[in-house]
């Protein structure tokens, strides 16, 4: 069910949510958090689609904050809030409200969002593309227990990581780090099986890949060994090598959803290691709302 509201306010939006919920017979119980997505019109569709898919694992109220920039000078002075309320099958397993902010109200998005937050529930803010330099000090970011950015979507991903390191606050995370979870799990399991001391490491990936940069920093932080960066055609991280006195531990994933794991003295194995969708990445981030100390340590590590 969809309800369109033009030139509205937070009170009317809350009323529309209640009416829509009654109409489709959807109770409020079961909502576990409020997800605030701050994006533009161009990226709103993909972000909402990913959030709806993630909501099947984490039923939530999703508030999509879209700032509209008028082209005509006269229209720039018009302050208006338009909203689209979606409940039921149009909103996954939760509720979705698209908030389109015009004029002065766009600079006070927190005053619009605050009355729409679920009471006594965690708040997560996600910037799919353009994130503030200091997410924790952003008016919307300051409302959240978890703040999600994505260096991969930035024009200069490596510079974006430097900005994140300088502004890090507990609760910050980045999807470039989330993409590494299967890699880190597989590498830790390989080291346990090998039982050898790592003396060197190498990460192969496409150029300027923030996940590869974070993986290199994670190696340096955890193992204290030199890490070589090797540029390949991608996609994303294609291989990781760890040197040991017994030989090389290697994980190769040149393309496709599988990787080949090689450990000295053991037969080579095929492991599942697909490139995950944005919805899967967001669903993983919503499973934990406590500070990610491993991310903070890797982010701040200086090669």
CSV table of C-alpha atoms in Angstrom, one decimal:
chain,number,residue,atom,x,y,z
A,1,UNK,CA,0.0,0.0,0.0
A,2,UNK,CA,1.2,3.5,-0.9
A,3,UNK,CA,0.1,6.9,0.4
A,4,UNK,CA,1.4,10.1,-1.2
A,5,UNK,CA,1.6,13.3,0.9
A,6,UNK,CA,2.4,16.7,-0.6
A,7,UNK,CA,3.5,19.7,1.4
A,8,UNK,CA,3.1,17.8,4.7
A,9,UNK,CA,4.8,17.4,8.1
A,10,UNK,CA,6.0,14.7,10.5
A,11,UNK,CA,2.7,14.6,12.3
A,12,UNK,CA,0.7,13.9,9.2
A,13,UNK,CA,3.2,11.3,8.1
A,14,UNK,CA,2.9,9.4,11.4
A,15,UNK,CA,-0.9,9.5,11.0
A,16,UNK,CA,-0.5,8.1,7.4
A,17,UNK,CA,1.7,5.3,8.7
A,18,UNK,CA,-0.9,4.3,11.3
A,19,UNK,CA,-3.7,4.4,8.7
A,20,UNK,CA,-1.7,2.3,6.2
A,21,UNK,CA,-0.8,-0.2,8.9
A,22,UNK,CA,-4.5,-0.6,9.9
A,23,UNK,CA,-5.5,-1.0,6.2
A,24,UNK,CA,-3.1,-3.8,5.5
A,25,UNK,CA,-3.4,-5.4,9.0
A,26,UNK,CA,0.3,-5.0,9.8
A,27,UNK,CA,1.1,-4.6,13.5
A,28,UNK,CA,3.9,-2.4,14.8
A,29,UNK,CA,5.4,-5.1,16.9
A,30,UNK,CA,8.3,-6.9,15.4
A,31,UNK,CA,10.1,-3.8,14.2
A,32,UNK,CA,13.6,-4.0,15.5
A,33,UNK,CA,15.1,-0.7,14.4
A,34,UNK,CA,14.9,2.4,12.3
A,35,UNK,CA,17.1,2.6,9.2
A,36,UNK,CA,17.6,6.1,7.9
A,37,UNK,CA,19.0,6.2,4.3
A,38,UNK,CA,20.4,9.6,3.3
A,39,UNK,CA,20.7,9.7,-0.5
A,40,UNK,CA,19.8,11.5,-3.7
A,41,UNK,CA,17.1,10.8,-6.3
A,42,UNK,CA,19.5,9.0,-8.6
A,43,UNK,CA,20.5,6.4,-6.0
A,44,UNK,CA,17.3,6.1,-4.0
A,45,UNK,CA,15.8,3.3,-6.0
A,46,UNK,CA,18.7,0.9,-5.5
A,47,UNK,CA,19.1,1.8,-1.8
A,48,UNK,CA,15.4,1.3,-1.0
A,49,UNK,CA,15.5,-2.1,-2.9
A,50,UNK,CA,18.5,-3.2,-0.8
A,51,UNK,CA,16.8,-2.0,2.4
A,52,UNK,CA,13.6,-3.8,1.6
A,53,UNK,CA,15.4,-7.1,1.0
A,54,UNK,CA,17.4,-6.7,4.2
A,55,UNK,CA,14.2,-6.0,6.1
A,56,UNK,CA,13.1,-9.6,5.6
A,57,UNK,CA,15.8,-10.5,8.1
A,58,UNK,CA,15.6,-7.3,10.2
A,59,UNK,CA,12.0,-5.8,10.1
A,60,UNK,CA,12.5,-2.1,10.3
A,61,UNK,CA,11.1,1.3,9.6
A,62,UNK,CA,13.1,2.7,6.7
A,63,UNK,CA,13.2,6.5,6.4
A,64,UNK,CA,14.7,7.6,3.1
A,65,UNK,CA,15.9,11.2,3.2
A,66,UNK,CA,16.1,12.7,-0.3
A,67,UNK,CA,17.2,16.3,-0.7
A,68,UNK,CA,15.7,18.0,-3.8
A,69,UNK,CA,17.5,20.8,-5.5
A,70,UNK,CA,15.4,23.1,-7.6
A,71,UNK,CA,16.7,24.5,-10.9
A,72,UNK,CA,14.7,27.7,-11.0
A,73,UNK,CA,16.0,30.4,-8.7
A,74,UNK,CA,12.4,31.2,-7.5
A,75,UNK,CA,11.7,27.6,-6.7
A,76,UNK,CA,14.8,27.5,-4.4
A,77,UNK,CA,13.1,29.6,-1.9
A,78,UNK,CA,10.2,27.2,-1.6
A,79,UNK,CA,10.3,25.1,1.6
A,80,UNK,CA,8.3,21.9,1.3
A,81,UNK,CA,8.2,18.3,2.6
A,82,UNK,CA,6.7,15.6,0.4
A,83,UNK,CA,6.4,12.0,1.5
A,84,UNK,CA,5.5,8.6,0.2
A,85,UNK,CA,4.4,6.0,2.8
A,86,UNK,CA,4.8,2.4,1.8
A,87,UNK,CA,3.5,-0.5,4.0
A,88,UNK,CA,3.0,-4.2,3.2
A,89,UNK,CA,4.4,-5.8,0.2
A,90,UNK,CA,5.7,-2.5,-1.1
A,91,UNK,CA,8.0,-2.2,1.9
A,92,UNK,CA,9.5,-5.6,2.3
A,93,UNK,CA,8.9,-6.8,5.9
A,94,UNK,CA,8.7,-3.3,7.4
A,95,UNK,CA,7.6,0.2,6.6
A,96,UNK,CA,9.2,2.6,4.2
A,97,UNK,CA,8.8,6.4,4.1
A,98,UNK,CA,10.4,8.4,1.3
A,99,UNK,CA,11.0,12.0,2.5
A,100,UNK,CA,11.7,14.6,-0.2
A,101,UNK,CA,13.0,17.8,1.3
A,102,UNK,CA,12.8,21.1,-0.6
A,103,UNK,CA,14.4,24.4,0.4
A,104,UNK,CA,15.2,25.3,4.0
A,105,UNK,CA,13.8,22.1,5.5
A,106,UNK,CA,16.6,20.2,3.7
A,107,UNK,CA,19.1,21.8,6.0
A,108,UNK,CA,17.1,20.6,9.0
A,109,UNK,CA,16.5,17.0,8.1
A,110,UNK,CA,17.0,15.8,11.7
A,111,UNK,CA,13.9,17.8,12.8
A,112,UNK,CA,11.8,15.9,10.2
A,113,UNK,CA,13.3,12.5,11.0
A,114,UNK,CA,13.3,12.6,14.8
A,115,UNK,CA,9.5,12.4,15.3
A,116,UNK,CA,9.4,9.4,12.9
A,117,UNK,CA,11.9,7.2,14.7
A,118,UNK,CA,10.5,4.1,16.3
A,119,UNK,CA,10.4,4.6,20.1
A,120,UNK,CA,13.0,2.7,22.2
A,121,UNK,CA,14.6,1.1,19.1
A,122,UNK,CA,18.1,1.4,17.7
A,123,UNK,CA,18.8,3.8,14.9
A,124,UNK,CA,21.1,3.1,12.0
A,125,UNK,CA,22.0,5.7,9.4
A,126,UNK,CA,23.3,4.7,5.9
A,127,UNK,CA,24.8,7.0,3.3
A,128,UNK,CA,24.9,4.9,0.1
A,129,UNK,CA,27.0,7.4,-1.8
A,130,UNK,CA,28.0,10.8,-0.4
A,131,UNK,CA,28.7,10.7,3.3
A,132,UNK,CA,29.7,13.6,5.6
A,133,UNK,CA,33.3,14.0,6.5
A,134,UNK,CA,32.5,13.3,10.2
A,135,UNK,CA,29.4,11.0,10.3
A,136,UNK,CA,29.1,11.0,14.1
A,137,UNK,CA,28.8,14.8,14.1
A,138,UNK,CA,26.3,15.0,11.3
A,139,UNK,CA,22.8,16.0,12.6
A,140,UNK,CA,21.3,12.7,11.4
A,141,UNK,CA,24.4,10.6,12.2
A,142,UNK,CA,24.3,11.9,15.8
A,143,UNK,CA,20.9,10.2,16.2
A,144,UNK,CA,22.3,6.7,15.4
A,145,UNK,CA,24.0,3.9,17.2
A,146,UNK,CA,25.4,2.7,13.9
A,147,UNK,CA,26.6,4.8,10.9
A,148,UNK,CA,27.3,3.1,7.6
A,149,UNK,CA,29.3,4.6,4.7
A,150,UNK,CA,30.7,3.1,1.5
A,151,UNK,CA,34.2,4.2,0.4
A,152,UNK,CA,33.7,2.1,-2.8
A,153,UNK,CA,31.1,4.6,-4.0
A,154,UNK,CA,33.4,7.6,-3.6
A,155,UNK,CA,35.4,9.2,-6.4
A,156,UNK,CA,38.7,8.6,-4.5
A,157,UNK,CA,38.1,5.5,-2.3
A,158,UNK,CA,41.6,5.5,-0.7
A,159,UNK,CA,41.3,9.2,0.2
A,160,UNK,CA,37.8,8.4,1.6
A,161,UNK,CA,39.4,5.8,3.9
A,162,UNK,CA,41.9,8.4,5.2
A,163,UNK,CA,38.9,10.7,6.0
A,164,UNK,CA,37.1,7.9,7.8
A,165,UNK,CA,40.2,7.1,9.8
A,166,UNK,CA,40.6,10.7,10.9
A,167,UNK,CA,37.0,11.1,11.9
A,168,UNK,CA,36.3,7.6,13.3
A,169,UNK,CA,33.9,7.3,16.3
A,170,UNK,CA,32.6,4.1,17.9
A,171,UNK,CA,29.6,2.9,15.8
A,172,UNK,CA,31.1,3.9,12.4
A,173,UNK,CA,31.6,1.3,9.8
A,174,UNK,CA,32.0,1.0,6.0
A,175,UNK,CA,30.7,-1.5,3.5
A,176,UNK,CA,34.2,-1.8,2.1
A,177,UNK,CA,35.0,-3.5,5.4
A,178,UNK,CA,31.8,-5.6,5.4
A,179,UNK,CA,32.7,-7.0,1.9
A,180,UNK,CA,35.8,-8.6,3.6
A,181,UNK,CA,33.9,-10.7,6.1
A,182,UNK,CA,34.0,-14.0,4.0
A,183,UNK,CA,37.7,-13.3,3.1
A,184,UNK,CA,38.7,-12.7,6.8
A,185,UNK,CA,36.8,-15.8,7.9
A,186,UNK,CA,38.4,-18.0,5.3
A,187,UNK,CA,41.9,-16.6,5.9
A,188,UNK,CA,41.6,-17.2,9.7
A,189,UNK,CA,40.4,-20.8,9.1
A,190,UNK,CA,43.3,-21.4,6.7
A,191,UNK,CA,45.8,-20.1,9.3
A,192,UNK,CA,44.3,-22.3,12.0
A,193,UNK,CA,44.7,-25.4,9.7
A,194,UNK,CA,48.2,-24.5,8.6
A,195,UNK,CA,49.4,-23.8,12.1
A,196,UNK,CA,52.4,-21.8,10.7
A,197,UNK,CA,53.8,-18.4,11.3
A,198,UNK,CA,53.1,-15.8,8.6
A,199,UNK,CA,56.2,-14.0,7.4
A,200,UNK,CA,54.8,-12.0,4.5
A,201,UNK,CA,51.5,-11.3,2.7
A,202,UNK,CA,50.2,-10.0,-0.6
A,203,UNK,CA,46.7,-8.8,-1.7
A,204,UNK,CA,45.8,-8.8,-5.4
A,205,UNK,CA,42.9,-6.6,-6.6
A,206,UNK,CA,41.7,-4.0,-9.0
A,207,UNK,CA,43.3,-0.6,-8.6
A,208,UNK,CA,42.0,1.8,-5.9
A,209,UNK,CA,39.9,-0.9,-4.3
A,210,UNK,CA,39.1,0.2,-0.7
A,211,UNK,CA,38.4,-3.4,0.5
A,212,UNK,CA,41.8,-4.5,-0.7
A,213,UNK,CA,43.4,-1.5,1.1
A,214,UNK,CA,41.5,-2.4,4.4
A,215,UNK,CA,42.5,-6.1,4.0
A,216,UNK,CA,46.2,-5.1,3.6
A,217,UNK,CA,45.9,-2.9,6.7
A,218,UNK,CA,44.2,-5.7,8.6
A,219,UNK,CA,47.1,-8.0,7.8
A,220,UNK,CA,49.7,-5.4,8.9
A,221,UNK,CA,47.8,-4.7,12.1
A,222,UNK,CA,47.1,-8.3,13.1
A,223,UNK,CA,50.2,-10.1,11.8
A,224,UNK,CA,52.8,-7.3,11.8
A,225,UNK,CA,54.2,-8.4,8.5
A,226,UNK,CA,55.0,-6.4,5.2
A,227,UNK,CA,52.0,-6.5,2.8
A,228,UNK,CA,52.5,-6.3,-0.9
A,229,UNK,CA,49.7,-4.8,-3.1
A,230,UNK,CA,49.4,-6.2,-6.6
A,231,UNK,CA,47.1,-4.6,-9.2
A,232,UNK,CA,45.0,-7.0,-11.3
A,233,UNK,CA,42.0,-6.6,-13.6
A,234,UNK,CA,39.6,-7.5,-10.8
A,235,UNK,CA,36.8,-7.8,-10.1
A,236,UNK,CA,37.4,-6.6,-6.5
A,237,UNK,CA,39.9,-8.7,-4.5
A,238,UNK,CA,41.1,-11.6,-6.7
A,239,UNK,CA,43.7,-13.3,-4.6
A,240,UNK,CA,45.5,-13.3,-1.2
A,241,UNK,CA,48.9,-14.9,-0.5
A,242,UNK,CA,50.5,-15.5,2.9
A,243,UNK,CA,54.1,-16.6,3.1
A,244,UNK,CA,55.1,-19.2,5.8
A,245,UNK,CA,58.3,-21.2,6.4
A,246,UNK,CA,56.4,-24.3,5.1
A,247,UNK,CA,55.3,-22.6,1.8
A,248,UNK,CA,52.6,-20.3,0.6
A,249,UNK,CA,49.0,-20.2,1.7
A,250,UNK,CA,46.9,-18.9,-1.2
A,251,UNK,CA,43.3,-18.0,-1.9
A,252,UNK,CA,42.5,-17.4,-5.6
A,253,UNK,CA,39.1,-16.0,-6.8
A,254,UNK,CA,39.8,-14.6,-10.3
A,255,UNK,CA,36.1,-14.5,-11.1
A,256,UNK,CA,32.8,-16.2,-10.2
A,257,UNK,CA,31.4,-17.3,-6.9
A,258,UNK,CA,34.1,-19.8,-5.9
A,259,UNK,CA,37.7,-19.6,-4.7
A,260,UNK,CA,40.5,-22.1,-4.6
A,261,UNK,CA,42.3,-22.5,-1.3
A,262,UNK,CA,45.9,-23.9,-1.2
A,263,UNK,CA,47.6,-24.8,2.0
A,264,UNK,CA,51.1,-26.4,2.1
A,265,UNK,CA,51.0,-30.1,2.5
A,266,UNK,CA,47.2,-30.3,1.9
A,267,UNK,CA,45.1,-30.8,-1.3
A,268,UNK,CA,43.7,-27.8,-2.9
A,269,UNK,CA,40.0,-27.1,-2.1
A,270,UNK,CA,37.2,-25.2,-3.7
A,271,UNK,CA,35.4,-22.8,-1.4
A,272,UNK,CA,32.3,-20.6,-1.8
A,273,UNK,CA,33.3,-16.9,-2.0
A,274,UNK,CA,30.9,-14.9,-4.0
A,275,UNK,CA,30.6,-11.1,-4.4
A,276,UNK,CA,27.7,-10.3,-2.2
A,277,UNK,CA,24.8,-7.9,-3.0
A,278,UNK,CA,24.3,-4.6,-1.2
A,279,UNK,CA,21.2,-6.1,0.5
A,280,UNK,CA,23.4,-8.9,2.0
A,281,UNK,CA,26.0,-6.4,3.2
A,282,UNK,CA,23.3,-4.2,4.9
A,283,UNK,CA,21.7,-7.2,6.5
A,284,UNK,CA,25.1,-8.2,8.0
A,285,UNK,CA,25.6,-4.7,9.4
A,286,UNK,CA,22.2,-4.7,11.0
A,287,UNK,CA,23.0,-7.9,12.9
A,288,UNK,CA,25.4,-6.0,15.2
A,289,UNK,CA,25.1,-2.5,16.5
A,290,UNK,CA,28.1,-2.5,18.9
A,291,UNK,CA,31.4,-0.8,17.9
A,292,UNK,CA,33.5,-2.8,15.5
A,293,UNK,CA,37.0,-2.7,17.1
A,294,UNK,CA,38.6,-4.8,14.4
A,295,UNK,CA,37.5,-2.3,11.7
A,296,UNK,CA,38.7,0.7,13.8
A,297,UNK,CA,42.1,-0.9,14.3
A,298,UNK,CA,42.6,-1.9,10.6
A,299,UNK,CA,41.3,1.5,9.4
A,300,UNK,CA,43.8,3.4,11.6
A,301,UNK,CA,46.8,1.1,10.8
A,302,UNK,CA,49.6,2.9,8.9
A,303,UNK,CA,51.3,0.6,6.4
